[in-house]
Amino acid sequence: IPVYTTNARTADVRMGAGKIDGPLGTLAQSQLPNGTNSPLWQTYDTAEAWSPALSKDRWPSGTIPLLITATHELGHVLGLGHSQDRNAVMFWQLNTNAWEPQTDDIREIQARYGPPVALPVPAPTPVPPAGSPYTGEQAMAAVQAIVERWRGGK
């Protein structure tokens, strides 16, 4: 079960924001696992208009859904490359219909790590009101929900 830490020295994945290439180019970048115990970095492009929407019906036009992008980037951190399946979260272009890992994504992650094991049921993820920024707790709850979806849970 993922653990949130504010201590960068103990984090397995360090997330940050910075300039990558401007709007609507590369949305984010993640390091792939490298066989060492060193932390992996994720960088989200500050030039993007990010949306905290947690579902398609709450996603404002003209923004990039952070949840979809973070789900895709988490796939990279877990060792997945890009998929050729246009329906997959790991497709190389933003797939705004894939709000959670799809069949191809789950098959690839299970090939790498094995089938899911029974885990405690996580608490429901709080949904922020439309247009409001994430709180730290909401962001971590969303990331934890993403991890659970990658495990093949719902």
Short mmCIF file of N, CA and C in Angstrom, two decimals:
data_model
loop_
_atom_site.label_atom_id
_atom_site.label_comp_id
_atom_site.label_asym_id
_atom_site.label_seq_id
_atom_site.Cartn_x
_atom_site.Cartn_y
_atom_site.Cartn_z
N ILE A 1 0.86 -1.17 0.00
CA ILE A 1 0.00 0.00 0.00
C ILE A 1 0.90 1.23 0.00
N PRO A 2 0.63 2.17 -0.90
CA PRO A 2 1.50 3.34 -0.99
C PRO A 2 1.49 4.17 0.30
N VAL A 3 2.63 4.74 0.55
CA VAL A 3 2.77 5.60 1.72
C VAL A 3 3.23 6.97 1.24
N TYR A 4 2.56 8.00 1.71
CA TYR A 4 2.93 9.36 1.36
C TYR A 4 3.99 9.84 2.35
N THR A 5 5.01 10.47 1.83
CA THR A 5 6.04 11.05 2.69
C THR A 5 6.37 12.45 2.21
N THR A 6 6.67 13.32 3.13
CA THR A 6 7.13 14.66 2.76
C THR A 6 8.65 14.72 2.77
N ASN A 7 9.29 13.62 3.12
CA ASN A 7 10.74 13.55 3.18
C ASN A 7 11.26 13.00 1.85
N ALA A 8 11.81 13.85 1.02
CA ALA A 8 12.29 13.44 -0.30
C ALA A 8 13.37 12.37 -0.22
N ARG A 9 14.09 12.31 0.88
CA ARG A 9 15.15 11.31 1.01
C ARG A 9 14.61 9.88 1.11
N THR A 10 13.35 9.73 1.56
CA THR A 10 12.78 8.39 1.72
C THR A 10 11.77 8.05 0.63
N ALA A 11 11.52 8.96 -0.30
CA ALA A 11 10.52 8.72 -1.35
C ALA A 11 11.08 7.81 -2.44
N ASP A 12 10.25 6.89 -2.93
CA ASP A 12 10.63 6.04 -4.06
C ASP A 12 10.43 6.77 -5.38
N VAL A 13 9.41 7.62 -5.40
CA VAL A 13 9.11 8.42 -6.59
C VAL A 13 9.00 9.87 -6.14
N ARG A 14 9.73 10.73 -6.81
CA ARG A 14 9.70 12.16 -6.50
C ARG A 14 8.98 12.87 -7.63
N MET A 15 7.91 13.56 -7.28
CA MET A 15 7.10 14.26 -8.28
C MET A 15 7.36 15.75 -8.19
N GLY A 16 7.43 16.38 -9.34
CA GLY A 16 7.65 17.81 -9.37
C GLY A 16 7.07 18.41 -10.64
N ALA A 17 7.20 19.70 -10.75
CA ALA A 17 6.72 20.41 -11.92
C ALA A 17 7.83 21.30 -12.44
N GLY A 18 7.88 21.47 -13.74
CA GLY A 18 8.89 22.30 -14.34
C GLY A 18 8.60 22.49 -15.82
N LYS A 19 9.36 23.37 -16.43
CA LYS A 19 9.19 23.62 -17.86
C LYS A 19 9.78 22.45 -18.63
N ILE A 20 8.97 21.87 -19.53
CA ILE A 20 9.46 20.79 -20.38
C ILE A 20 9.59 21.30 -21.81
N ASP A 21 8.45 21.63 -22.44
CA ASP A 21 8.51 22.08 -23.83
C ASP A 21 7.37 23.01 -24.22
N GLY A 22 6.57 23.44 -23.29
CA GLY A 22 5.47 24.34 -23.61
C GLY A 22 4.16 23.60 -23.73
N PRO A 23 3.07 24.34 -23.95
CA PRO A 23 1.74 23.74 -23.97
C PRO A 23 1.55 22.68 -25.05
N LEU A 24 0.86 21.61 -24.66
CA LEU A 24 0.40 20.55 -25.55
C LEU A 24 1.50 19.80 -26.28
N GLY A 25 2.69 19.81 -25.74
CA GLY A 25 3.76 18.97 -26.27
C GLY A 25 3.89 17.76 -25.37
N THR A 26 5.06 17.60 -24.77
CA THR A 26 5.25 16.55 -23.78
C THR A 26 4.60 17.03 -22.49
N LEU A 27 3.62 16.27 -22.01
CA LEU A 27 2.88 16.69 -20.82
C LEU A 27 3.67 16.45 -19.54
N ALA A 28 4.39 15.34 -19.51
CA ALA A 28 5.14 14.96 -18.31
C ALA A 28 6.22 13.98 -18.72
N GLN A 29 7.16 13.77 -17.81
CA GLN A 29 8.24 12.81 -18.04
C GLN A 29 8.47 12.02 -16.76
N SER A 30 8.76 10.73 -16.92
CA SER A 30 9.07 9.88 -15.76
C SER A 30 10.28 9.03 -16.08
N GLN A 31 11.07 8.78 -15.06
CA GLN A 31 12.17 7.86 -15.21
C GLN A 31 11.64 6.44 -15.14
N LEU A 32 12.23 5.57 -15.92
CA LEU A 32 11.92 4.14 -15.83
C LEU A 32 12.79 3.52 -14.74
N PRO A 33 12.31 2.43 -14.12
CA PRO A 33 13.14 1.75 -13.12
C PRO A 33 14.49 1.39 -13.73
N ASN A 34 15.54 1.54 -12.93
CA ASN A 34 16.90 1.33 -13.45
C ASN A 34 17.67 0.24 -12.71
N GLY A 35 16.98 -0.53 -11.87
CA GLY A 35 17.65 -1.62 -11.17
C GLY A 35 18.40 -1.21 -9.93
N THR A 36 18.31 0.05 -9.55
CA THR A 36 18.95 0.51 -8.33
C THR A 36 17.88 0.93 -7.33
N ASN A 37 18.27 1.24 -6.14
CA ASN A 37 17.32 1.73 -5.15
C ASN A 37 17.20 3.24 -5.15
N SER A 38 17.74 3.90 -6.16
CA SER A 38 17.66 5.35 -6.20
C SER A 38 16.25 5.78 -6.59
N PRO A 39 15.79 6.91 -6.05
CA PRO A 39 14.43 7.38 -6.35
C PRO A 39 14.26 7.71 -7.83
N LEU A 40 13.05 7.56 -8.32
CA LEU A 40 12.70 7.90 -9.68
C LEU A 40 12.00 9.25 -9.69
N TRP A 41 12.22 10.02 -10.75
CA TRP A 41 11.64 11.36 -10.86
C TRP A 41 10.50 11.39 -11.85
N GLN A 42 9.48 12.18 -11.53
CA GLN A 42 8.42 12.53 -12.46
C GLN A 42 8.37 14.06 -12.52
N THR A 43 8.26 14.59 -13.73
CA THR A 43 8.14 16.03 -13.90
C THR A 43 6.91 16.31 -14.77
N TYR A 44 6.06 17.20 -14.29
CA TYR A 44 4.86 17.61 -15.02
C TYR A 44 5.08 19.02 -15.55
N ASP A 45 4.76 19.21 -16.84
CA ASP A 45 5.04 20.48 -17.51
C ASP A 45 4.17 21.61 -16.93
N THR A 46 4.82 22.64 -16.46
CA THR A 46 4.11 23.79 -15.87
C THR A 46 3.37 24.62 -16.92
N ALA A 47 3.65 24.40 -18.20
CA ALA A 47 2.98 25.17 -19.24
C ALA A 47 1.58 24.62 -19.56
N GLU A 48 1.25 23.45 -19.02
CA GLU A 48 -0.05 22.85 -19.32
C GLU A 48 -1.15 23.45 -18.44
N ALA A 49 -2.36 23.45 -18.95
CA ALA A 49 -3.54 23.84 -18.17
C ALA A 49 -4.10 22.56 -17.55
N TRP A 50 -3.64 22.23 -16.36
CA TRP A 50 -4.01 20.98 -15.70
C TRP A 50 -5.40 21.08 -15.08
N SER A 51 -6.13 19.98 -15.15
CA SER A 51 -7.44 19.89 -14.51
C SER A 51 -7.37 18.85 -13.39
N PRO A 52 -7.96 19.16 -12.23
CA PRO A 52 -8.01 18.16 -11.15
C PRO A 52 -9.18 17.19 -11.31
N ALA A 53 -9.87 17.21 -12.46
CA ALA A 53 -11.04 16.37 -12.66
C ALA A 53 -10.71 14.90 -12.42
N LEU A 54 -11.62 14.20 -11.76
CA LEU A 54 -11.44 12.78 -11.48
C LEU A 54 -12.33 11.92 -12.37
N SER A 55 -13.09 12.53 -13.25
CA SER A 55 -13.91 11.78 -14.19
C SER A 55 -14.20 12.66 -15.41
N LYS A 56 -14.59 12.02 -16.50
CA LYS A 56 -14.80 12.73 -17.74
C LYS A 56 -15.91 13.79 -17.62
N ASP A 57 -16.94 13.51 -16.83
CA ASP A 57 -18.05 14.45 -16.72
C ASP A 57 -17.70 15.70 -15.92
N ARG A 58 -16.56 15.70 -15.25
CA ARG A 58 -16.15 16.88 -14.46
C ARG A 58 -14.90 17.55 -15.06
N TRP A 59 -14.57 17.21 -16.28
CA TRP A 59 -13.33 17.68 -16.91
C TRP A 59 -13.61 18.93 -17.73
N PRO A 60 -13.08 20.10 -17.32
CA PRO A 60 -13.31 21.34 -18.06
C PRO A 60 -12.63 21.33 -19.43
N SER A 61 -13.33 21.81 -20.41
CA SER A 61 -12.80 21.92 -21.77
C SER A 61 -11.53 22.77 -21.77
N GLY A 62 -10.58 22.41 -22.61
CA GLY A 62 -9.36 23.19 -22.75
C GLY A 62 -8.30 22.91 -21.71
N THR A 63 -8.51 21.88 -20.89
CA THR A 63 -7.53 21.52 -19.87
C THR A 63 -7.04 20.09 -20.09
N ILE A 64 -5.95 19.75 -19.44
CA ILE A 64 -5.38 18.40 -19.50
C ILE A 64 -5.73 17.70 -18.18
N PRO A 65 -6.36 16.53 -18.25
CA PRO A 65 -6.70 15.82 -17.02
C PRO A 65 -5.44 15.28 -16.32
N LEU A 66 -5.17 15.80 -15.14
CA LEU A 66 -4.01 15.35 -14.37
C LEU A 66 -4.11 13.86 -14.05
N LEU A 67 -5.29 13.36 -13.73
CA LEU A 67 -5.45 11.96 -13.37
C LEU A 67 -5.01 11.02 -14.49
N ILE A 68 -5.42 11.32 -15.72
CA ILE A 68 -5.02 10.47 -16.84
C ILE A 68 -3.51 10.52 -17.03
N THR A 69 -2.94 11.71 -16.98
CA THR A 69 -1.50 11.86 -17.17
C THR A 69 -0.72 11.18 -16.06
N ALA A 70 -1.16 11.35 -14.81
CA ALA A 70 -0.47 10.72 -13.68
C ALA A 70 -0.58 9.19 -13.76
N THR A 71 -1.72 8.69 -14.21
CA THR A 71 -1.88 7.24 -14.37
C THR A 71 -0.89 6.73 -15.41
N HIS A 72 -0.78 7.43 -16.52
CA HIS A 72 0.18 7.05 -17.58
C HIS A 72 1.61 7.10 -17.05
N GLU A 73 1.96 8.18 -16.37
CA GLU A 73 3.33 8.33 -15.85
C GLU A 73 3.64 7.29 -14.78
N LEU A 74 2.67 6.92 -13.98
CA LEU A 74 2.88 5.86 -12.99
C LEU A 74 3.19 4.55 -13.70
N GLY A 75 2.54 4.31 -14.83
CA GLY A 75 2.88 3.13 -15.62
C GLY A 75 4.35 3.09 -15.98
N HIS A 76 4.92 4.24 -16.37
CA HIS A 76 6.36 4.29 -16.67
C HIS A 76 7.20 3.98 -15.43
N VAL A 77 6.83 4.57 -14.30
CA VAL A 77 7.58 4.33 -13.06
C VAL A 77 7.55 2.84 -12.70
N LEU A 78 6.45 2.18 -13.04
CA LEU A 78 6.34 0.74 -12.78
C LEU A 78 7.06 -0.10 -13.83
N GLY A 79 7.63 0.56 -14.84
CA GLY A 79 8.45 -0.15 -15.82
C GLY A 79 7.80 -0.38 -17.17
N LEU A 80 6.63 0.18 -17.40
CA LEU A 80 5.95 -0.02 -18.67
C LEU A 80 6.38 1.02 -19.70
N GLY A 81 6.51 0.57 -20.93
CA GLY A 81 6.75 1.47 -22.04
C GLY A 81 5.41 1.85 -22.66
N HIS A 82 5.47 2.47 -23.82
CA HIS A 82 4.24 2.85 -24.50
C HIS A 82 3.59 1.65 -25.17
N SER A 83 2.27 1.67 -25.22
CA SER A 83 1.47 0.62 -25.84
C SER A 83 1.12 1.00 -27.26
N GLN A 84 0.92 0.01 -28.09
CA GLN A 84 0.42 0.25 -29.45
C GLN A 84 -1.10 0.27 -29.49
N ASP A 85 -1.74 -0.10 -28.38
CA ASP A 85 -3.19 -0.15 -28.27
C ASP A 85 -3.72 1.26 -28.01
N ARG A 86 -4.48 1.80 -28.95
CA ARG A 86 -5.01 3.17 -28.82
C ARG A 86 -5.94 3.34 -27.62
N ASN A 87 -6.49 2.25 -27.10
CA ASN A 87 -7.39 2.33 -25.95
C ASN A 87 -6.65 2.33 -24.62
N ALA A 88 -5.38 2.03 -24.63
CA ALA A 88 -4.61 1.86 -23.40
C ALA A 88 -4.22 3.21 -22.78
N VAL A 89 -4.12 3.22 -21.47
CA VAL A 89 -3.57 4.39 -20.77
C VAL A 89 -2.13 4.62 -21.22
N MET A 90 -1.41 3.55 -21.52
CA MET A 90 0.00 3.66 -21.90
C MET A 90 0.22 3.94 -23.39
N PHE A 91 -0.87 4.23 -24.14
CA PHE A 91 -0.70 4.67 -25.52
C PHE A 91 0.13 5.94 -25.50
N TRP A 92 0.95 6.15 -26.51
CA TRP A 92 1.91 7.25 -26.47
C TRP A 92 1.27 8.63 -26.52
N GLN A 93 0.04 8.74 -27.01
CA GLN A 93 -0.67 10.02 -27.01
C GLN A 93 -1.72 10.01 -25.90
N LEU A 94 -2.10 11.21 -25.45
CA LEU A 94 -3.13 11.34 -24.44
C LEU A 94 -4.42 10.68 -24.93
N ASN A 95 -4.93 9.74 -24.16
CA ASN A 95 -6.20 9.08 -24.47
C ASN A 95 -7.21 9.56 -23.45
N THR A 96 -8.05 10.50 -23.84
CA THR A 96 -8.98 11.10 -22.88
C THR A 96 -10.17 10.19 -22.57
N ASN A 97 -10.20 9.00 -23.13
CA ASN A 97 -11.24 8.03 -22.79
C ASN A 97 -10.74 7.00 -21.78
N ALA A 98 -9.47 6.99 -21.49
CA ALA A 98 -8.89 6.00 -20.58
C ALA A 98 -8.59 6.66 -19.23
N TRP A 99 -9.57 6.65 -18.35
CA TRP A 99 -9.42 7.26 -17.03
C TRP A 99 -8.87 6.28 -16.00
N GLU A 100 -8.66 5.04 -16.42
CA GLU A 100 -8.06 4.02 -15.55
C GLU A 100 -7.40 3.00 -16.46
N PRO A 101 -6.51 2.18 -15.93
CA PRO A 101 -5.83 1.19 -16.78
C PRO A 101 -6.83 0.31 -17.53
N GLN A 102 -6.53 0.06 -18.79
CA GLN A 102 -7.37 -0.76 -19.66
C GLN A 102 -6.79 -2.17 -19.75
N THR A 103 -7.44 -3.03 -20.51
CA THR A 103 -7.06 -4.44 -20.61
C THR A 103 -5.58 -4.61 -20.96
N ASP A 104 -5.09 -3.89 -21.96
CA ASP A 104 -3.68 -4.01 -22.36
C ASP A 104 -2.75 -3.56 -21.24
N ASP A 105 -3.10 -2.47 -20.56
CA ASP A 105 -2.27 -1.97 -19.46
C ASP A 105 -2.19 -3.00 -18.33
N ILE A 106 -3.32 -3.55 -17.95
CA ILE A 106 -3.37 -4.52 -16.85
C ILE A 106 -2.62 -5.79 -17.24
N ARG A 107 -2.79 -6.25 -18.47
CA ARG A 107 -2.06 -7.44 -18.94
C ARG A 107 -0.54 -7.22 -18.83
N GLU A 108 -0.08 -6.05 -19.24
CA GLU A 108 1.36 -5.76 -19.20
C GLU A 108 1.88 -5.68 -17.76
N ILE A 109 1.13 -5.03 -16.88
CA ILE A 109 1.61 -4.90 -15.50
C ILE A 109 1.57 -6.24 -14.79
N GLN A 110 0.56 -7.07 -15.09
CA GLN A 110 0.50 -8.39 -14.47
C GLN A 110 1.58 -9.31 -15.03
N ALA A 111 1.95 -9.14 -16.28
CA ALA A 111 3.06 -9.92 -16.85
C ALA A 111 4.36 -9.58 -16.12
N ARG A 112 4.48 -8.34 -15.70
CA ARG A 112 5.70 -7.90 -15.02
C ARG A 112 5.69 -8.26 -13.53
N TYR A 113 4.55 -8.11 -12.87
CA TYR A 113 4.49 -8.25 -11.41
C TYR A 113 3.61 -9.37 -10.89
N GLY A 114 2.88 -10.04 -11.77
CA GLY A 114 2.00 -11.11 -11.34
C GLY A 114 0.58 -10.63 -11.13
N PRO A 115 -0.33 -11.59 -10.88
CA PRO A 115 -1.73 -11.22 -10.69
C PRO A 115 -1.94 -10.48 -9.37
N PRO A 116 -3.09 -9.81 -9.24
CA PRO A 116 -3.35 -9.06 -8.00
C PRO A 116 -3.50 -9.99 -6.80
N VAL A 117 -3.18 -9.46 -5.64
CA VAL A 117 -3.39 -10.17 -4.38
C VAL A 117 -4.44 -9.40 -3.59
N ALA A 118 -5.11 -10.10 -2.70
CA ALA A 118 -6.15 -9.45 -1.90
C ALA A 118 -5.51 -8.41 -0.98
N LEU A 119 -6.04 -7.21 -1.02
CA LEU A 119 -5.57 -6.11 -0.18
C LEU A 119 -6.76 -5.50 0.55
N PRO A 120 -6.51 -4.78 1.63
CA PRO A 120 -7.61 -4.08 2.30
C PRO A 120 -8.28 -3.10 1.33
N VAL A 121 -9.57 -2.93 1.48
CA VAL A 121 -10.31 -1.99 0.64
C VAL A 121 -9.95 -0.57 1.05
N PRO A 122 -9.45 0.25 0.08
CA PRO A 122 -9.07 1.63 0.43
C PRO A 122 -10.31 2.48 0.68
N ALA A 123 -10.12 3.55 1.43
CA ALA A 123 -11.20 4.51 1.68
C ALA A 123 -11.55 5.20 0.37
N PRO A 124 -12.79 5.63 0.20
CA PRO A 124 -13.17 6.34 -1.03
C PRO A 124 -12.33 7.60 -1.23
N THR A 125 -12.05 7.90 -2.48
CA THR A 125 -11.30 9.10 -2.82
C THR A 125 -12.23 10.30 -2.80
N PRO A 126 -11.89 11.34 -2.00
CA PRO A 126 -12.74 12.54 -2.00
C PRO A 126 -12.68 13.26 -3.34
N VAL A 127 -13.80 13.77 -3.79
CA VAL A 127 -13.85 14.47 -5.07
C VAL A 127 -13.95 15.97 -4.79
N PRO A 128 -12.97 16.75 -5.27
CA PRO A 128 -13.04 18.20 -5.05
C PRO A 128 -14.14 18.82 -5.91
N PRO A 129 -14.72 19.92 -5.47
CA PRO A 129 -15.70 20.62 -6.30
C PRO A 129 -15.07 21.04 -7.62
N ALA A 130 -15.86 21.09 -8.69
CA ALA A 130 -15.36 21.49 -10.00
C ALA A 130 -14.63 22.82 -9.91
N GLY A 131 -13.44 22.89 -10.52
CA GLY A 131 -12.67 24.12 -10.56
C GLY A 131 -11.81 24.39 -9.35
N SER A 132 -11.90 23.56 -8.30
CA SER A 132 -11.08 23.83 -7.12
C SER A 132 -9.76 23.07 -7.22
N PRO A 133 -8.69 23.62 -6.67
CA PRO A 133 -7.40 22.93 -6.73
C PRO A 133 -7.38 21.75 -5.76
N TYR A 134 -6.52 20.81 -6.04
CA TYR A 134 -6.32 19.68 -5.15
C TYR A 134 -5.74 20.15 -3.82
N THR A 135 -6.16 19.52 -2.74
CA THR A 135 -5.41 19.65 -1.49
C THR A 135 -4.37 18.54 -1.53
N GLY A 136 -3.38 18.60 -0.69
CA GLY A 136 -2.36 17.54 -0.64
C GLY A 136 -2.97 16.18 -0.38
N GLU A 137 -3.95 16.13 0.54
CA GLU A 137 -4.59 14.87 0.87
C GLU A 137 -5.38 14.31 -0.31
N GLN A 138 -6.07 15.18 -1.05
CA GLN A 138 -6.84 14.73 -2.20
C GLN A 138 -5.92 14.23 -3.31
N ALA A 139 -4.80 14.91 -3.51
CA ALA A 139 -3.85 14.47 -4.52
C ALA A 139 -3.29 13.10 -4.18
N MET A 140 -2.93 12.89 -2.92
CA MET A 140 -2.39 11.58 -2.53
C MET A 140 -3.46 10.50 -2.60
N ALA A 141 -4.69 10.81 -2.24
CA ALA A 141 -5.78 9.84 -2.36
C ALA A 141 -5.98 9.45 -3.82
N ALA A 142 -5.86 10.43 -4.72
CA ALA A 142 -6.00 10.14 -6.14
C ALA A 142 -4.86 9.26 -6.63
N VAL A 143 -3.63 9.54 -6.19
CA VAL A 143 -2.49 8.71 -6.57
C VAL A 143 -2.65 7.30 -6.02
N GLN A 144 -3.11 7.17 -4.77
CA GLN A 144 -3.32 5.84 -4.20
C GLN A 144 -4.40 5.09 -4.97
N ALA A 145 -5.43 5.78 -5.42
CA ALA A 145 -6.47 5.14 -6.23
C ALA A 145 -5.89 4.67 -7.57
N ILE A 146 -4.98 5.46 -8.14
CA ILE A 146 -4.32 5.06 -9.39
C ILE A 146 -3.53 3.78 -9.17
N VAL A 147 -2.78 3.71 -8.08
CA VAL A 147 -1.99 2.51 -7.78
C VAL A 147 -2.91 1.29 -7.68
N GLU A 148 -4.04 1.44 -7.01
CA GLU A 148 -4.99 0.34 -6.87
C GLU A 148 -5.54 -0.08 -8.23
N ARG A 149 -5.81 0.89 -9.11
CA ARG A 149 -6.31 0.55 -10.44
C ARG A 149 -5.26 -0.23 -11.23
N TRP A 150 -3.98 0.14 -11.07
CA TRP A 150 -2.91 -0.59 -11.76
C TRP A 150 -2.83 -2.03 -11.26
N ARG A 151 -3.15 -2.24 -10.01
CA ARG A 151 -3.14 -3.61 -9.48
C ARG A 151 -4.25 -4.46 -10.07
N GLY A 152 -5.18 -3.83 -10.77
CA GLY A 152 -6.28 -4.57 -11.36
C GLY A 152 -7.54 -4.47 -10.54
N GLY A 153 -7.51 -3.69 -9.47
CA GLY A 153 -8.70 -3.47 -8.65
C GLY A 153 -9.53 -2.35 -9.24
N LYS A 154 -10.66 -2.11 -8.70
CA LYS A 154 -11.53 -1.02 -9.18
C LYS A 154 -11.80 -0.04 -8.08
#
